[in-house]
C-alpha positions as semicolon CSV with decimal commas, in nm:
position;residue;x (nm);y (nm);z (nm)
1;M;8,591;8,778;10,138
2;A;8,364;9,079;10,028
3;D;8,237;9,063;9,634
4;A;8,420;9,384;9,483
5;S;8,178;9,299;9,206
6;Q;7,860;9,272;9,383
7;K;7,647;9,618;9,344
8;L;7,515;9,719;9,700
9;Y;7,096;9,913;9,695
10;G;6,935;9,932;10,071
11;L;6,624;10,152;10,245
12;I;6,726;10,409;10,467
13;G;6,525;10,469;10,757
14;R;6,515;10,462;11,199
15;T;6,318;10,173;11,209
16;L;6,316;9,880;10,934
17;R;6,199;9,519;11,179
18;H;5,898;9,504;10,893
19;S;6,050;9,617;10,566
20;F;5,884;9,437;10,359
21;S;6,177;9,599;10,087
22;K;6,456;9,410;10,172
23;D;6,328;9,062;10,226
24;F;6,155;9,119;9,844
25;F;6,482;9,207;9,713
26;N;6,709;8,996;9,798
27;K;6,442;8,750;9,687
28;K;6,480;8,857;9,386
29;F;6,828;8,853;9,340
30;E;6,860;8,523;9,435
31;S;6,592;8,411;9,201
32;E;6,729;8,573;8,851
33;G;7,135;8,531;8,921
34;I;7,217;8,880;8,984
35;N;7,479;8,971;9,115
36;A;7,398;9,212;9,339
37;R;7,207;9,279;9,762
38;Y;7,052;9,463;9,918
39;I;7,083;9,655;10,352
40;N;6,802;9,755;10,582
41;F;7,039;10,158;10,686
42;E;6,821;10,187;11,034
43;I;6,977;10,578;11,098
44;E;6,885;10,785;11,392
45;D;6,923;11,051;11,254
46;I;6,997;11,175;10,830
47;G;7,344;11,310;10,940
48;Q;7,448;10,992;10,981
49;F;7,372;10,952;10,516
50;M;7,657;11,107;10,391
51;E;7,877;10,912;10,639
52;V;7,659;10,539;10,540
53;L;7,771;10,703;10,146
54;A;8,138;10,744;10,222
55;Q;8,134;10,339;10,410
56;Y;7,921;10,140;10,109
57;P;8,056;10,342;9,812
58;A;7,994;9,963;9,630
59;L;7,571;10,138;9,685
60;R;7,409;10,193;9,341
61;G;7,034;10,342;9,459
62;L;6,843;10,360;9,768
63;N;6,509;10,335;9,906
64;V;6,385;10,581;10,194
65;T;6,092;10,549;10,489
66;I;5,963;10,754;10,738
67;P;6,105;10,951;10,910
68;Y;6,358;11,035;10,634
69;K;6,161;11,112;10,282
70;E;6,146;11,477;10,334
71;A;6,445;11,550;10,487
72;V;6,720;11,346;10,256
73;I;6,543;11,598;9,957
74;Q;6,894;11,863;10,110
75;Y;7,117;11,585;9,904
76;M;6,992;11,564;9,636
77;D;7,207;11,634;9,354
78;E;6,849;11,709;9,096
79;M;6,530;11,596;9,142
80;D;6,163;11,374;8,894
81;E;5,951;11,620;8,838
82;D;5,694;11,445;9,103
83;A;5,924;11,359;9,384
84;A;5,962;11,793;9,398
85;K;5,618;11,824;9,338
86;I;5,508;11,610;9,609
87;G;5,840;11,718;9,846
88;A;5,918;11,405;9,934
89;V;6,188;11,148;9,767
90;N;6,194;10,746;9,899
91;V;6,371;10,644;9,574
92;I;6,710;10,718;9,461
93;R;6,898;10,690;9,181
94;F;7,312;10,710;9,227
95;I;7,482;10,914;8,869
96;G;7,792;10,832;8,792
97;K;8,107;10,750;9,035
98;G;8,303;10,820;9,317
99;A;8,357;11,198;9,290
100;N;8,185;11,217;8,997
101;L;7,892;11,095;9,178
102;K;7,485;11,253;9,129
103;L;7,227;11,200;9,259
104;K;6,836;11,192;9,186
105;G;6,516;11,167;9,363
106;Y;6,243;11,006;9,219
107;N;5,882;10,930;9,408
108;S;5,751;10,569;9,331
109;D;5,446;10,622;9,594
110;V;5,300;10,789;9,239
111;I;5,416;10,489;9,024
112;G;5,329;10,244;9,248
113;F;5,007;10,386;9,315
114;S;4,953;10,598;8,996
115;D;4,979;10,226;8,855
116;S;4,789;10,005;9,041
117;I;4,435;10,215;9,039
118;A;4,425;10,367;8,707
119;P;4,258;9,985;8,514
120;L;4,001;10,105;8,774
121;L;3,920;10,370;8,684
122;N;3,615;10,518;8,458
123;E;3,399;10,850;8,320
124;D;3,182;10,840;8,606
125;R;3,557;10,838;8,879
126;K;3,694;11,147;8,810
127;K;3,668;11,330;9,148
128;A;3,805;11,117;9,469
129;L;3,841;11,242;9,828
130;V;4,168;11,126;10,018
131;L;4,174;11,010;10,314
132;G;4,428;11,216;10,502
133;T;4,723;11,466;10,483
134;G;5,020;11,360;10,519
135;G;5,337;11,232;10,277
136;A;5,140;10,994;10,133
137;A;4,786;11,177;10,106
138;K;5,015;11,398;9,863
139;A;5,159;11,138;9,648
140;I;4,826;11,017;9,649
141;M;4,685;11,361;9,440
142;C;5,046;11,405;9,272
143;G;4,894;11,052;9,115
144;L;4,557;11,168;9,107
145;E;4,611;11,409;8,895
146;N;4,850;11,276;8,694
147;L;4,562;11,041;8,599
148;G;4,322;11,336;8,588
149;V;4,128;11,320;8,883
150;E;4,034;11,568;9,091
151;P;4,147;11,502;9,420
152;Q;3,980;11,670;9,764
153;P;4,188;11,625;10,085
154;V;3,970;11,488;10,360
155;S;4,117;11,549;10,752
156;R;3,989;11,577;11,112
157;T;4,152;11,929;11,132
158;P;4,034;12,241;10,915
159;K;4,290;12,380;10,691
160;E;4,248;12,541;10,346
161;G;4,136;12,413;10,085
162;V;4,091;12,127;10,305
163;I;3,710;11,976;10,405
164;T;3,700;11,796;10,711
165;Y;3,486;11,469;10,767
166;E;3,223;11,677;10,946
167;E;3,204;11,824;10,581
168;L;3,023;11,477;10,403
169;T;2,745;11,529;10,307
170;P;2,579;11,344;10,118
171;E;2,650;11,628;9,822
172;V;3,010;11,505;9,850
173;M;2,961;11,139;9,854
174;A;2,763;11,167;9,572
175;A;2,999;11,366;9,393
176;H;3,283;11,200;9,460
177;K;3,304;10,792;9,358
178;V;3,689;10,741;9,425
179;I;3,767;10,718;9,811
180;V;4,142;10,681;9,846
181;N;4,258;10,599;10,224
182;T;4,605;10,785;10,400
183;T;4,604;10,767;10,753
184;P;4,703;10,440;10,936
185;L;4,324;10,343;11,111
186;G;4,304;10,001;11,090
187;M;4,621;9,902;10,998
188;Y;4,766;9,581;11,188
189;P;4,756;9,527;11,514
190;H;4,478;9,827;11,556
191;T;4,277;9,644;11,261
192;D;3,941;9,692;11,458
193;E;3,935;10,117;11,360
194;A;3,794;10,326;11,009
195;P;3,828;10,639;10,878
196;D;3,578;10,800;11,019
197;I;3,303;10,851;10,657
198;P;2,948;10,812;10,621
199;Y;3,006;10,456;10,435
200;H;2,619;10,415;10,419
201;L;2,566;10,661;10,135
202;L;2,868;10,430;9,969
203;T;2,742;10,259;9,649
204;P;2,827;10,002;9,405
205;D;2,967;10,282;9,188
206;H;3,219;10,391;9,399
207;L;3,618;10,285;9,494
208;C;3,754;10,352;9,834
209;Y;4,102;10,289;9,771
210;D;4,309;10,192;10,105
211;L;4,650;10,213;10,064
212;I;4,702;9,961;10,438
213;Y;4,762;9,520;10,278
214;N;4,790;9,422;10,658
215;P;4,531;9,271;10,738
216;D;4,421;9,203;10,386
217;I;4,059;9,330;10,429
218;T;4,078;9,656;10,626
219;L;3,752;9,763;10,862
220;F;3,693;10,015;10,583
221;M;3,705;9,769;10,329
222;K;3,446;9,583;10,492
223;K;3,276;9,828;10,520
224;S;3,266;9,994;10,226
225;A;3,218;9,595;10,023
226;D;2,886;9,581;10,256
227;M;2,730;9,860;10,123
228;G;2,802;9,743;9,732
229;A;3,174;9,952;9,703
230;E;3,410;9,847;9,462
231;T;3,741;9,737;9,723
232;K;4,144;9,707;9,651
233;N;4,438;9,701;9,934
234;G;4,795;9,862;9,883
235;L;4,932;9,557;9,832
236;E;4,989;9,576;9,424
237;M;5,078;9,908;9,515
238;L;5,374;9,811;9,679
239;L;5,477;9,532;9,418
240;L;5,466;9,824;9,180
241;Q;5,656;10,020;9,388
242;A;5,984;9,822;9,402
243;F;5,977;9,680;9,036
244;A;5,947;10,110;9,035
245;S;6,217;10,154;9,207
246;W;6,408;9,865;8,984
247;Q;6,308;10,051;8,650
248;I;6,482;10,394;8,829
249;W;6,797;10,209;8,920
250;N;6,851;10,102;8,582
251;Q;6,782;10,316;8,341
């Protein structure tokens, strides 16, 4: 028999077999004696979003992952400033219940990234190259701007405001002491791949941050560390995102 007092949380996405969140939150609930459960909601189309809400009235908060971070915005009653700026939501806070229910969208990518990179920044690290231009890159650029770091997106295809990998000259590399990889290059099982940057121009003053956390040390990080650069993977960001979700839901 279902526990009527049990709160439900969950993750909306299309393919969730490798979801970190379900495992993390259910272990948290068990270890801290919280009467709650976290469920994965695999949906084929964002149109099924409201069906999930109707079917699970005990829901008190949701995470959102690809490919629905942008599409879910149409269902939000309110948006956090960063989420609105980026145009992507990955945390939904439920305010009120039943007919009075309001949904507010947040982006914990910004929070997790900002909190994990902030201790590594210094006066020399005021400009950053952001590798990739997808949804994650937008969140990273917002986080960097919030921390007073000027981001420069880098892509294989030239666009306005974006430079290409061919334009990473010695001058550009010397001016940008932070490099963040937001591309999937190097993620398991394709661990022999890395972004095509001039690694030989890196120095011990550079910080090379990879959003990937599997493997622990990506080829991007290894090649950067070989030149003396400081490196960090995305595991702490992932954990801080989960903490941020819990804080948002329980404000």
